[in-house]
Short mmCIF file of N, CA and C and ligand atoms in Angstrom, two decimals:
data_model
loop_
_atom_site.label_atom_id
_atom_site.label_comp_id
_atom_site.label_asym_id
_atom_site.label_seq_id
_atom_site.Cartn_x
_atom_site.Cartn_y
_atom_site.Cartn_z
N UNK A 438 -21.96 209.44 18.17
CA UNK A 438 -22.57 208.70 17.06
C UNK A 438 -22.83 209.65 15.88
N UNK A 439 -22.32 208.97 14.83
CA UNK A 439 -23.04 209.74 13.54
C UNK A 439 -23.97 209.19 12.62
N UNK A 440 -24.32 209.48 11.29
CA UNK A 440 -25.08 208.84 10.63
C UNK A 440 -24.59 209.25 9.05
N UNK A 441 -24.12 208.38 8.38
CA UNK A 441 -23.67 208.21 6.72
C UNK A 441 -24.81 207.30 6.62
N UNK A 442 -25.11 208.39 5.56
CA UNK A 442 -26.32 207.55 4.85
C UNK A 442 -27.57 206.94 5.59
N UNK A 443 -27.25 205.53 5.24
CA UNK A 443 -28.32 204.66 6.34
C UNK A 443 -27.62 203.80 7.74
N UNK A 444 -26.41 204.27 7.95
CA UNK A 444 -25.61 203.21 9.30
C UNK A 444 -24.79 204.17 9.93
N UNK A 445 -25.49 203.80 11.21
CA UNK A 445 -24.46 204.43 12.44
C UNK A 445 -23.80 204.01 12.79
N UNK A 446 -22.33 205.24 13.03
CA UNK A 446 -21.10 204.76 13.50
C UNK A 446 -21.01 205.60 14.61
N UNK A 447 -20.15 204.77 14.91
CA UNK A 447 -19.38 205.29 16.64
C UNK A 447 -18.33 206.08 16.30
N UNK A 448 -17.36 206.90 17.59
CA UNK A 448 -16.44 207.48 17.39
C UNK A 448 -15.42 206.58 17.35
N UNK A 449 -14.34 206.54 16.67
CA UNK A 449 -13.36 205.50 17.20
C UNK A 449 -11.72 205.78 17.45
N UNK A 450 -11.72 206.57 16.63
CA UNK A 450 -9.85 206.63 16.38
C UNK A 450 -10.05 208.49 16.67
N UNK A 451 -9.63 209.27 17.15
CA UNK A 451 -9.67 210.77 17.25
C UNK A 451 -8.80 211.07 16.43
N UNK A 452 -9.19 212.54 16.04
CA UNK A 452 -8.11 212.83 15.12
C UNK A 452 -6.65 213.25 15.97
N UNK A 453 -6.76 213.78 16.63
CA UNK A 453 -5.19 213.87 18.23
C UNK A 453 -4.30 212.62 18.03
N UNK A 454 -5.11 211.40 18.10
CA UNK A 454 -4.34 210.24 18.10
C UNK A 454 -4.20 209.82 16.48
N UNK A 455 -4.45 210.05 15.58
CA UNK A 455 -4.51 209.86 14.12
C UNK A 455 -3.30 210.63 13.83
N UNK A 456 -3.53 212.08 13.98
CA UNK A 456 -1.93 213.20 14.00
C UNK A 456 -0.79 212.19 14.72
N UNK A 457 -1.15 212.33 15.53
CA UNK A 457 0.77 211.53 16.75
C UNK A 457 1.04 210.51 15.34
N UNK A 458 0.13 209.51 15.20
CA UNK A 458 0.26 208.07 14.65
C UNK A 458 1.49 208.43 13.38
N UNK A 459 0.60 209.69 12.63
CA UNK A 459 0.84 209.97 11.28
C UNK A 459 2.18 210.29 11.12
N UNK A 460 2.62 211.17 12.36
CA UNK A 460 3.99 211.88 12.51
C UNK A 460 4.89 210.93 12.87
N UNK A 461 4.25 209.79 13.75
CA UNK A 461 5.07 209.08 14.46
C UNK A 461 6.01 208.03 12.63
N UNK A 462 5.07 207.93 11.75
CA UNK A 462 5.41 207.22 10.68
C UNK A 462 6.04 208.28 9.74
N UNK A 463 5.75 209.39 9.88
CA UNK A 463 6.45 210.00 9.08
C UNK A 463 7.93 209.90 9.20
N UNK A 464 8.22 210.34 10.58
CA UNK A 464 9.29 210.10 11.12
C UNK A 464 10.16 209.23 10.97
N UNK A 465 9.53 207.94 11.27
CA UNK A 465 10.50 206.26 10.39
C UNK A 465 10.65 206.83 9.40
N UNK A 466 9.61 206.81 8.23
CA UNK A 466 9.73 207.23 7.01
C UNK A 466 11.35 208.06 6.66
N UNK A 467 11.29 209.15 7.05
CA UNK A 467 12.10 209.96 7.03
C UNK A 467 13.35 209.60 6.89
N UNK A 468 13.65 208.63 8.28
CA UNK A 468 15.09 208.05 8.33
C UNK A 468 15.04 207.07 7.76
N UNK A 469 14.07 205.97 7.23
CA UNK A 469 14.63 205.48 6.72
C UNK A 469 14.94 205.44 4.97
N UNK A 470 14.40 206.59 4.77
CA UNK A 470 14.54 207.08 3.57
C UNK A 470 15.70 208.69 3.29
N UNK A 471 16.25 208.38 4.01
CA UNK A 471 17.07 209.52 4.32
C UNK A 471 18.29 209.46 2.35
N UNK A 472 18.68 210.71 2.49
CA UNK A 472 19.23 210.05 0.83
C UNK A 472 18.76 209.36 -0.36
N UNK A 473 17.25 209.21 0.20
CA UNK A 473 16.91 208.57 -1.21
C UNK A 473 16.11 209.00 -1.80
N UNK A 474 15.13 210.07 -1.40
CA UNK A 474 14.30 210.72 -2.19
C UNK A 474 13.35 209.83 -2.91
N UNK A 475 12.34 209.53 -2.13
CA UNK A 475 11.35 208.71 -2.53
C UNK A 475 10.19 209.27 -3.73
N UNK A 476 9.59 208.40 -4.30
CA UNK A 476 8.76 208.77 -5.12
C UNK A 476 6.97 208.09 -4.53
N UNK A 477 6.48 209.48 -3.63
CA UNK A 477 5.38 208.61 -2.56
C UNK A 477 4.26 208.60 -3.15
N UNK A 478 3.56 207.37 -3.83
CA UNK A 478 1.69 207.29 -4.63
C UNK A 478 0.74 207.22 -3.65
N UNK A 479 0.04 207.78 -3.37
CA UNK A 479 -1.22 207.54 -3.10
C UNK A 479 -2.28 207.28 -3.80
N UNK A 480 -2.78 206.62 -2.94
CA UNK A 480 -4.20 205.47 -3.47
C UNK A 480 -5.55 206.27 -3.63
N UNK A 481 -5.83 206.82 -4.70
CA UNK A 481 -7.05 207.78 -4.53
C UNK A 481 -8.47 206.53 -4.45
N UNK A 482 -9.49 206.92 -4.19
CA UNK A 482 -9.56 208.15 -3.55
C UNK A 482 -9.24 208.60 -2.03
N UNK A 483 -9.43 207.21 -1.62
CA UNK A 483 -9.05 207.08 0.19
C UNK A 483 -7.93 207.49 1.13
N UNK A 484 -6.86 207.54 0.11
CA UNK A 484 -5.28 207.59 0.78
C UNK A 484 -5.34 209.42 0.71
N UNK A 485 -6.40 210.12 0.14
CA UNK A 485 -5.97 211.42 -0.07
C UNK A 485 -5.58 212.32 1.51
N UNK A 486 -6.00 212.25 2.25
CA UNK A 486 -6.16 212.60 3.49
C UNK A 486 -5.12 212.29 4.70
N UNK A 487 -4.76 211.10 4.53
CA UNK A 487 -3.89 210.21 5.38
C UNK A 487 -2.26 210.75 4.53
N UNK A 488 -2.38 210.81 3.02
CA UNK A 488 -1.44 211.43 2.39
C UNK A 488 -1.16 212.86 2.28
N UNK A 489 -1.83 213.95 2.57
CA UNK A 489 -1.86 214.74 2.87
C UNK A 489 -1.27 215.45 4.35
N UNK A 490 -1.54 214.92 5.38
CA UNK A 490 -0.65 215.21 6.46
C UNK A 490 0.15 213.95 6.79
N UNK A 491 0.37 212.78 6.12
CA UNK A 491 1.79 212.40 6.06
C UNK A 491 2.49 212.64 5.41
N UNK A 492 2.47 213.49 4.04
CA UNK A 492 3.80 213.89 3.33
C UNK A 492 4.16 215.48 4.04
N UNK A 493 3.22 215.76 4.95
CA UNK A 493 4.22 217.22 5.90
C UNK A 493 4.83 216.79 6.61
N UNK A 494 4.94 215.59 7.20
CA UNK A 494 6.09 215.13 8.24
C UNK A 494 7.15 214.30 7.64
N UNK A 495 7.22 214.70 6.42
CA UNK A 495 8.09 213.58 5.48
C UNK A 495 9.05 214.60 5.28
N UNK A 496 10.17 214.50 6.47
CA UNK A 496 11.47 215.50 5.75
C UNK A 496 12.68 215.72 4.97
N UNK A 497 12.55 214.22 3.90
CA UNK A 497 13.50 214.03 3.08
C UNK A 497 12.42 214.78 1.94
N UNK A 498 13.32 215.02 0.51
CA UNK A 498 13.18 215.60 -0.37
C UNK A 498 12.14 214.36 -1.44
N UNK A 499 11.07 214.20 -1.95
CA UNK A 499 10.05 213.42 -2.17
C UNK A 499 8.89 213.75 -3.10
N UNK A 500 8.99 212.98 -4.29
CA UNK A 500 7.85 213.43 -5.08
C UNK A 500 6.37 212.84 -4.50
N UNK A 501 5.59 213.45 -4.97
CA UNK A 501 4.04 213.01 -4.45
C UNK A 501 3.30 212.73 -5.68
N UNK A 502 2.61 211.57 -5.51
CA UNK A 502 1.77 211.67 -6.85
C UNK A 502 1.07 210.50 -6.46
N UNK A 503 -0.53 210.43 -7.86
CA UNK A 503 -1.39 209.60 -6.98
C UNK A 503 -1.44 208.73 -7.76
N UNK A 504 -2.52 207.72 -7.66
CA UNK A 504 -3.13 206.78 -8.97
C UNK A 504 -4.69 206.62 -8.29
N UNK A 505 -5.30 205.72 -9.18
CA UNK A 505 -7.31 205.31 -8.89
C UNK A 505 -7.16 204.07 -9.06
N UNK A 506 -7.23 203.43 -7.93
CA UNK A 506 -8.27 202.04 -8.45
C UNK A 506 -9.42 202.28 -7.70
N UNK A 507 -10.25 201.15 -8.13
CA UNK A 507 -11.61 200.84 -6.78
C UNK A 507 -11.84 199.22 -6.96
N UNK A 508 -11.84 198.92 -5.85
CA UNK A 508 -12.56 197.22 -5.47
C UNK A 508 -13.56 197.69 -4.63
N UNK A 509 -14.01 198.46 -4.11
CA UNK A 509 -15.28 198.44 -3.14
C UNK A 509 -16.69 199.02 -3.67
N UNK A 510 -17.55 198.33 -3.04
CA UNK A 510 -18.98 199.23 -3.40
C UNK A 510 -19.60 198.48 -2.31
N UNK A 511 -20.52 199.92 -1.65
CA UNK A 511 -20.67 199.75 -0.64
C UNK A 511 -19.86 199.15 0.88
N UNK A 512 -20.18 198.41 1.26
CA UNK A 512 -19.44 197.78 2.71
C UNK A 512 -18.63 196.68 2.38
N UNK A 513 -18.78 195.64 1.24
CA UNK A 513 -18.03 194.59 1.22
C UNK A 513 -16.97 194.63 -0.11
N UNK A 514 -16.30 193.67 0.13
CA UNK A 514 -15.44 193.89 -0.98
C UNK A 514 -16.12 193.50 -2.40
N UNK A 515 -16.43 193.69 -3.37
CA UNK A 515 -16.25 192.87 -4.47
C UNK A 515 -15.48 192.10 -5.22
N UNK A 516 -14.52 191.96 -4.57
CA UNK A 516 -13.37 191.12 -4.80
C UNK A 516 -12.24 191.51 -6.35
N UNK A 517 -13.32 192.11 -7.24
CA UNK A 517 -12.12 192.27 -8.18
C UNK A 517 -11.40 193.73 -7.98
N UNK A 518 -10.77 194.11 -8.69
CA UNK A 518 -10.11 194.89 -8.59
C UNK A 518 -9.88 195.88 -10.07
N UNK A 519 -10.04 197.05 -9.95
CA UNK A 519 -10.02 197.41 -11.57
C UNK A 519 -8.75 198.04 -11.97
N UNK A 520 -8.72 198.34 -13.36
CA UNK A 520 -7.71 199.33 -13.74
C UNK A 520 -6.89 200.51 -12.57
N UNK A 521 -6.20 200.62 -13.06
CA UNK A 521 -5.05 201.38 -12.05
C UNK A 521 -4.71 202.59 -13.09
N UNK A 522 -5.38 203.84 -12.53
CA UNK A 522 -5.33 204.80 -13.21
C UNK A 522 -4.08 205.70 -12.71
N UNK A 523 -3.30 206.30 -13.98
CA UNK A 523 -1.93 207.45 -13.21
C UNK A 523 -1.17 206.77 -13.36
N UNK A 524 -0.86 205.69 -13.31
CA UNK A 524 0.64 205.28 -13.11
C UNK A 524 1.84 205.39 -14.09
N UNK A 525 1.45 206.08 -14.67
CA UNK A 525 2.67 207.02 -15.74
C UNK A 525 3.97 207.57 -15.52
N UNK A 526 3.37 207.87 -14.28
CA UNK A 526 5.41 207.98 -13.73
C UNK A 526 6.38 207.35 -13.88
N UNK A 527 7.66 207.53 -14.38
CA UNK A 527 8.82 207.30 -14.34
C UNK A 527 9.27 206.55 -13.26
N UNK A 528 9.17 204.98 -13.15
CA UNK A 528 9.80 204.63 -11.70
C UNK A 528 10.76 204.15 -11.89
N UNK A 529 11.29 203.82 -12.85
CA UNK A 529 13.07 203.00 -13.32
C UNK A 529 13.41 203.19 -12.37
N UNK A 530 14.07 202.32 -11.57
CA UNK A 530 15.20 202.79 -10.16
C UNK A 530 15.06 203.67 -9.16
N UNK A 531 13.94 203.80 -9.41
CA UNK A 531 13.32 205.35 -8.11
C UNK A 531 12.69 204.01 -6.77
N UNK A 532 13.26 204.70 -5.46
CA UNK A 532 12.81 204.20 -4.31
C UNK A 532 10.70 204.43 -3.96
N UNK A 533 9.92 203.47 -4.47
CA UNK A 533 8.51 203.92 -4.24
C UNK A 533 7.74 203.38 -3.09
N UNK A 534 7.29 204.14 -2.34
CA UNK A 534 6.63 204.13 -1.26
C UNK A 534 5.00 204.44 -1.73
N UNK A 535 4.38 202.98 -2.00
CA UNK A 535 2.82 203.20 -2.19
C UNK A 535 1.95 203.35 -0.82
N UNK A 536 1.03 204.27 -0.96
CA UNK A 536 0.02 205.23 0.09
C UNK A 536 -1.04 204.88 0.23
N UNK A 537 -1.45 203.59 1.28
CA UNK A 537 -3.09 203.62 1.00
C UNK A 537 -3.64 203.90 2.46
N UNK A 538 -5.26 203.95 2.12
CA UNK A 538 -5.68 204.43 3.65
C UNK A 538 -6.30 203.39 4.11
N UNK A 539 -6.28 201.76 3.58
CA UNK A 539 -6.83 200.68 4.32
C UNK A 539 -6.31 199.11 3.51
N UNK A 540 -6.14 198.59 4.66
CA UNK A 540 -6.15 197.11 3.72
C UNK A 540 -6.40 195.92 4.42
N UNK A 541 -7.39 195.45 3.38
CA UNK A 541 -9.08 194.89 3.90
C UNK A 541 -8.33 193.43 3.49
N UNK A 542 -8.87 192.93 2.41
CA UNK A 542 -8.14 191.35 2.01
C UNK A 542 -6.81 191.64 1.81
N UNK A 543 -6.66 192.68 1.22
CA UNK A 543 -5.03 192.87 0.61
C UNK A 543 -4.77 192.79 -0.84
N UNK A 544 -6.57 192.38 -1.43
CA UNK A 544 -6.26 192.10 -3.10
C UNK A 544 -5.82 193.39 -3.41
N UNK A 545 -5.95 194.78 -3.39
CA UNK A 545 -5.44 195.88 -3.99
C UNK A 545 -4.40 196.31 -3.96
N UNK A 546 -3.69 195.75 -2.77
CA UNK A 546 -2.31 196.01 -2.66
C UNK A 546 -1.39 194.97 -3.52
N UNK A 547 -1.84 194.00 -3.61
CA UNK A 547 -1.19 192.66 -4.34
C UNK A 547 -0.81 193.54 -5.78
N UNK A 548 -2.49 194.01 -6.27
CA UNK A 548 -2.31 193.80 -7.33
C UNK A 548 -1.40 195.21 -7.89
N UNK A 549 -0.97 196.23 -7.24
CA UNK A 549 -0.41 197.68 -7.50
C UNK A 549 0.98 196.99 -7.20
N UNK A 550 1.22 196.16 -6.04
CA UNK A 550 2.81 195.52 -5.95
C UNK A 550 3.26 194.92 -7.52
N UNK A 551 2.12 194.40 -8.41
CA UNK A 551 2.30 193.96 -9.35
C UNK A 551 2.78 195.00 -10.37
N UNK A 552 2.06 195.88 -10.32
CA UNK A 552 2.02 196.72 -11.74
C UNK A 552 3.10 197.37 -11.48
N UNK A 553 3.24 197.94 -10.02
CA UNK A 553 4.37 199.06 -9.87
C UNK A 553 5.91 198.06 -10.25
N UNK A 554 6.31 196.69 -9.64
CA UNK A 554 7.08 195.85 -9.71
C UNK A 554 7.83 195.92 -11.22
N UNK A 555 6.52 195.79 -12.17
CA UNK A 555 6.88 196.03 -13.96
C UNK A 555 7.67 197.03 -14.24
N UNK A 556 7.82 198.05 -12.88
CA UNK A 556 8.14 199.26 -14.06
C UNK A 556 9.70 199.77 -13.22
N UNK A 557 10.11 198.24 -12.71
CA UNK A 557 11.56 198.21 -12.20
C UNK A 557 12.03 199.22 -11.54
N UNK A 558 11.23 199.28 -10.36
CA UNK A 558 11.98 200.49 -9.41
C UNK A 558 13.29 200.01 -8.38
N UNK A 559 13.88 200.68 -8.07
CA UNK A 559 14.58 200.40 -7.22
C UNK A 559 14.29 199.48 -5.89
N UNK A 560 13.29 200.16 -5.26
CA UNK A 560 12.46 199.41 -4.17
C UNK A 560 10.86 200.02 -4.47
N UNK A 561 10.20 199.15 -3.55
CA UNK A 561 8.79 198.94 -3.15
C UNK A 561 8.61 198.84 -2.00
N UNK A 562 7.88 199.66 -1.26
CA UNK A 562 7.32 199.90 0.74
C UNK A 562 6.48 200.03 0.45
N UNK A 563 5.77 199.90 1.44
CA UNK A 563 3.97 199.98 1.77
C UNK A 563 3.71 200.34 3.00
N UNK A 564 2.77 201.77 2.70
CA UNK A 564 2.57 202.18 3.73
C UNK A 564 0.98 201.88 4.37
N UNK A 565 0.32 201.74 4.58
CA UNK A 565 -1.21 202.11 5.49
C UNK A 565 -1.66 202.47 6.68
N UNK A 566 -2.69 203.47 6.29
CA UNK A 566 -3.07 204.01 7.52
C UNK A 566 -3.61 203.04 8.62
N UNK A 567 -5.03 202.24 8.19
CA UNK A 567 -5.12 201.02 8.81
C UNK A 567 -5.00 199.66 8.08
N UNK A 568 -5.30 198.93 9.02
CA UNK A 568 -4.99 197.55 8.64
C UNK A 568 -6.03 196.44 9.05
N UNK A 569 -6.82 195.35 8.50
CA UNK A 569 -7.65 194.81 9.26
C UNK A 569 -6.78 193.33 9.01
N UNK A 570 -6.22 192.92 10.19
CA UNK A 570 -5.60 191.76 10.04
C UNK A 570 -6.77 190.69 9.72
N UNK A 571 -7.59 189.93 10.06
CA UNK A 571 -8.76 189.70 10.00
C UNK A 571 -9.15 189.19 8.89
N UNK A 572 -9.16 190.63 8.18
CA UNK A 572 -10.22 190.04 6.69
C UNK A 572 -8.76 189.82 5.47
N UNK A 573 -7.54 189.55 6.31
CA UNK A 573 -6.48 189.56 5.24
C UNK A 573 -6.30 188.16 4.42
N UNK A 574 -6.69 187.86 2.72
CA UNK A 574 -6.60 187.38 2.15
C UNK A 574 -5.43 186.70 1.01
N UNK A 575 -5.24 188.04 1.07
CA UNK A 575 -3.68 187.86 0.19
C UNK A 575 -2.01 187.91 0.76
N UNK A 576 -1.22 187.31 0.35
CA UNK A 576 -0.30 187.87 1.21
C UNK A 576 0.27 188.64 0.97
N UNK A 577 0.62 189.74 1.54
CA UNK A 577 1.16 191.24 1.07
C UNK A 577 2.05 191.92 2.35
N UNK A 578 3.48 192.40 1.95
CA UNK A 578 3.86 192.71 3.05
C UNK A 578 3.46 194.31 3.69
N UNK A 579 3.10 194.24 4.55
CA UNK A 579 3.19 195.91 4.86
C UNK A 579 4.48 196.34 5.74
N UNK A 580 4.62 197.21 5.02
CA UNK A 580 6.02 198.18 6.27
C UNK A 580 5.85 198.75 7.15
N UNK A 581 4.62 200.06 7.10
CA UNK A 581 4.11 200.79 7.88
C UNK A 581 2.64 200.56 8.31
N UNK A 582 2.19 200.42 9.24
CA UNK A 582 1.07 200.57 9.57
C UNK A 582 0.63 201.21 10.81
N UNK A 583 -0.44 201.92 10.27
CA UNK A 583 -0.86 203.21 11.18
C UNK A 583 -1.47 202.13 12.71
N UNK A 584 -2.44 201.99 12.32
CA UNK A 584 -3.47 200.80 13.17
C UNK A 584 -3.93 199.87 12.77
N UNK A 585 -4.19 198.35 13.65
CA UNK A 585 -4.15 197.28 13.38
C UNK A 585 -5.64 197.62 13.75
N UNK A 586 -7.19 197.16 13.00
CA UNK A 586 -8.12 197.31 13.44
C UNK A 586 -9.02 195.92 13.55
N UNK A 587 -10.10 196.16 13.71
CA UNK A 587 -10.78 194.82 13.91
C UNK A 587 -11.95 194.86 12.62
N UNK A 588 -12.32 193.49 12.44
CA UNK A 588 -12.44 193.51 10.60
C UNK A 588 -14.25 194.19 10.83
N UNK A 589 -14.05 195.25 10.89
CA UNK A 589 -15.57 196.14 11.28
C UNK A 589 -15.55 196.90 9.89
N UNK A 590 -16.36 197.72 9.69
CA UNK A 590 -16.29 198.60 8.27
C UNK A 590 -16.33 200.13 9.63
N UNK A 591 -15.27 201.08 8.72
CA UNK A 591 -15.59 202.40 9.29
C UNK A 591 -14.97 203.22 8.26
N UNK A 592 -15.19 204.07 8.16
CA UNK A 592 -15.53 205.52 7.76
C UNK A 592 -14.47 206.53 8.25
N UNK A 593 -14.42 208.02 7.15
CA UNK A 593 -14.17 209.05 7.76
C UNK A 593 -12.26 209.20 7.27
N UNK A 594 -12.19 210.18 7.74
CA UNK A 594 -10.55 210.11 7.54
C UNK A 594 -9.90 209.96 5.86
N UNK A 595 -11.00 210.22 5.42
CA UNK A 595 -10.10 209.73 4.02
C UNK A 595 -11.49 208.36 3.24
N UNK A 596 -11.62 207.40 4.25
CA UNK A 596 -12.32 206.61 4.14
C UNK A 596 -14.09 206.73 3.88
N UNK A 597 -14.62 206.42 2.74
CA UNK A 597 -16.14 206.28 2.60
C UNK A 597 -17.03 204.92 2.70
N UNK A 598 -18.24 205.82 2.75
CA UNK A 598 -19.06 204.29 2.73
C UNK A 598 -20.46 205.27 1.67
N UNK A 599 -20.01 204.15 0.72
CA UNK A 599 -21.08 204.83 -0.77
C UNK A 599 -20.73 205.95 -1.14
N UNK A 600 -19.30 206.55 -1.43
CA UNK A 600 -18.72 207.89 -1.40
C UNK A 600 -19.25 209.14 -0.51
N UNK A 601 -19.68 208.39 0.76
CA UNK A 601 -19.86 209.71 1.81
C UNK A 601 -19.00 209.45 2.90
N UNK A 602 -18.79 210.47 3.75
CA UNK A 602 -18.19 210.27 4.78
C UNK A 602 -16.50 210.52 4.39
N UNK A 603 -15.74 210.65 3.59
CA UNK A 603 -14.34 211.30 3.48
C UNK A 603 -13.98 212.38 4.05
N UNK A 604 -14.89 213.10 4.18
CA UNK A 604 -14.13 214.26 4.69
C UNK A 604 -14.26 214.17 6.30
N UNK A 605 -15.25 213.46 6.95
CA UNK A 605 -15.07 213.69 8.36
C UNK A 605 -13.44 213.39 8.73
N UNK A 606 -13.04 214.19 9.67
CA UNK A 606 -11.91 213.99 9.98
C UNK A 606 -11.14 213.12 11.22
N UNK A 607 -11.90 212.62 11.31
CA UNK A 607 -11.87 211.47 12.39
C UNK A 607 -12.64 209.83 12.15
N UNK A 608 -12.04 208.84 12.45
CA UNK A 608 -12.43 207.64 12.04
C UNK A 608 -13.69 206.90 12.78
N UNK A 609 -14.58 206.69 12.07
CA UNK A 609 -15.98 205.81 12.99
C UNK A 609 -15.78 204.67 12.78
N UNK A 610 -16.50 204.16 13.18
CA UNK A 610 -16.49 202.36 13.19
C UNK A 610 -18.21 202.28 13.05
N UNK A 611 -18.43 201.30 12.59
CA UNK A 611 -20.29 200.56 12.03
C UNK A 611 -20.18 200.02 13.46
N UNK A 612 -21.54 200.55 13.82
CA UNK A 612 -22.63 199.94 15.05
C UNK A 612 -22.67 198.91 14.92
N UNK A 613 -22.74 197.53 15.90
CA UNK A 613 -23.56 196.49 15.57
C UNK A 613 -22.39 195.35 15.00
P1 IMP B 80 -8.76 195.32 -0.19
O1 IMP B 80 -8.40 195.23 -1.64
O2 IMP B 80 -9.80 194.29 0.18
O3 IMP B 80 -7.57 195.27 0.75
O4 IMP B 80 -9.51 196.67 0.01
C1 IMP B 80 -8.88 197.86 -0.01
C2 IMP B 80 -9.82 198.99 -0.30
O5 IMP B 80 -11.17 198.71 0.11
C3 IMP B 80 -9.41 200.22 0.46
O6 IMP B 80 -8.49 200.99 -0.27
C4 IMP B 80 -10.71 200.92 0.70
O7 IMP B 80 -11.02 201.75 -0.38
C5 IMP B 80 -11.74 199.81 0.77
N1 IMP B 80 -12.09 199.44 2.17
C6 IMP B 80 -11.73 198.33 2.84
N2 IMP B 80 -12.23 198.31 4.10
C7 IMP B 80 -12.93 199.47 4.23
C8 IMP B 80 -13.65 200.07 5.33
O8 IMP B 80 -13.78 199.53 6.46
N3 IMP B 80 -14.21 201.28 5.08
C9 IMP B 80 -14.09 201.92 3.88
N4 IMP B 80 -13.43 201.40 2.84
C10 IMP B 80 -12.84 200.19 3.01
#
């Protein structure tokens, strides 16, 4: 058990089994991006971590780069979704693989499928670390997904609650 802030979480996902997961997707990744040299975004601030040791198991040749939104405060969603900061890159015809480290309703992913879509890339994949089938609202396809979880709030890994808790390196789950 730990304690962020004011709510205890449990242990849930280890980081041992988080590594295999990560490699295990890198790996697809890899082949199926073989020759194409992807252009991979991550979702700051959450995806930083999950993007970080999945672009070392990424052995095709691959730019990295990030962007900012935020829909969350605190534990629930707020439903909107804000500006999409970074996305300045060059995607004309470039193969893009967007990076996030969760997807809760799915409004954030909808809405980056949108913006990135404008700027006529070749393709669009989606990767996530987890997934809460559950609280899924929008429809959005995912390609990769790390873990299918249960619609709980947790922490850690990349993931905060009130901007604490990112750096633990292993995933909790909320008590209760
Ligand atoms: P969505 O737009 O509802 O899919 O929410 C996606 C974003 O909400 C993620 O990128 C996270 O930043 C945040 N989020 C959703 N669920 C959790 C959670 O259980 N813990 C921490 N952040 C979460």
């Amino acid at each position: 058990m730990i304690q962020v802030k004011d709510k205890i979480f449990k242990r849930y996902i280890d980081n041992s089994a988080i590594q295999k997961r990560v490699m295990e997707i890198g790996k697809q990744i890899s082949k199926d991006y073989a020759e194409k040299s992807p252009v991979i975004i991550g979702v700051l601030n959450g995806a930083f971590m999950f993007l970080s040791d999945l672009s070392k198991s990424i052995t095709v040749p691959a730019e990295v780069s990030f962007i900012k939104i935020s829909s969350y405060e605190g534990e629930t969603s707020t439903g909107k979704v804000k500006n999409i900061l970074g996305l300045g890159t060059e995607l004309e015809n470039r193969h893009v693989l967007i990076v996030e480290d969760i997807v809760d309703t799915g409004l954030s992913m909808v809405h980056l499928l949108d913006q990135v879509r404008k700027k006529n890339p070749a393709s669009i994949k989606t990767v996530t670390l987890l997934h809460k089938p559950d609280a899924l609202k929008h429809q959005v396809v995912l390609d990769y997904v790390g873990f299918e979880i249960p619609n709980k709030f947790v922490v850690g890994y990349g993931l905060d609650y009130d901007g604490f808790g990112r750096n633990i390196p292993e995933i909790y789950q909320l008590t209760t």
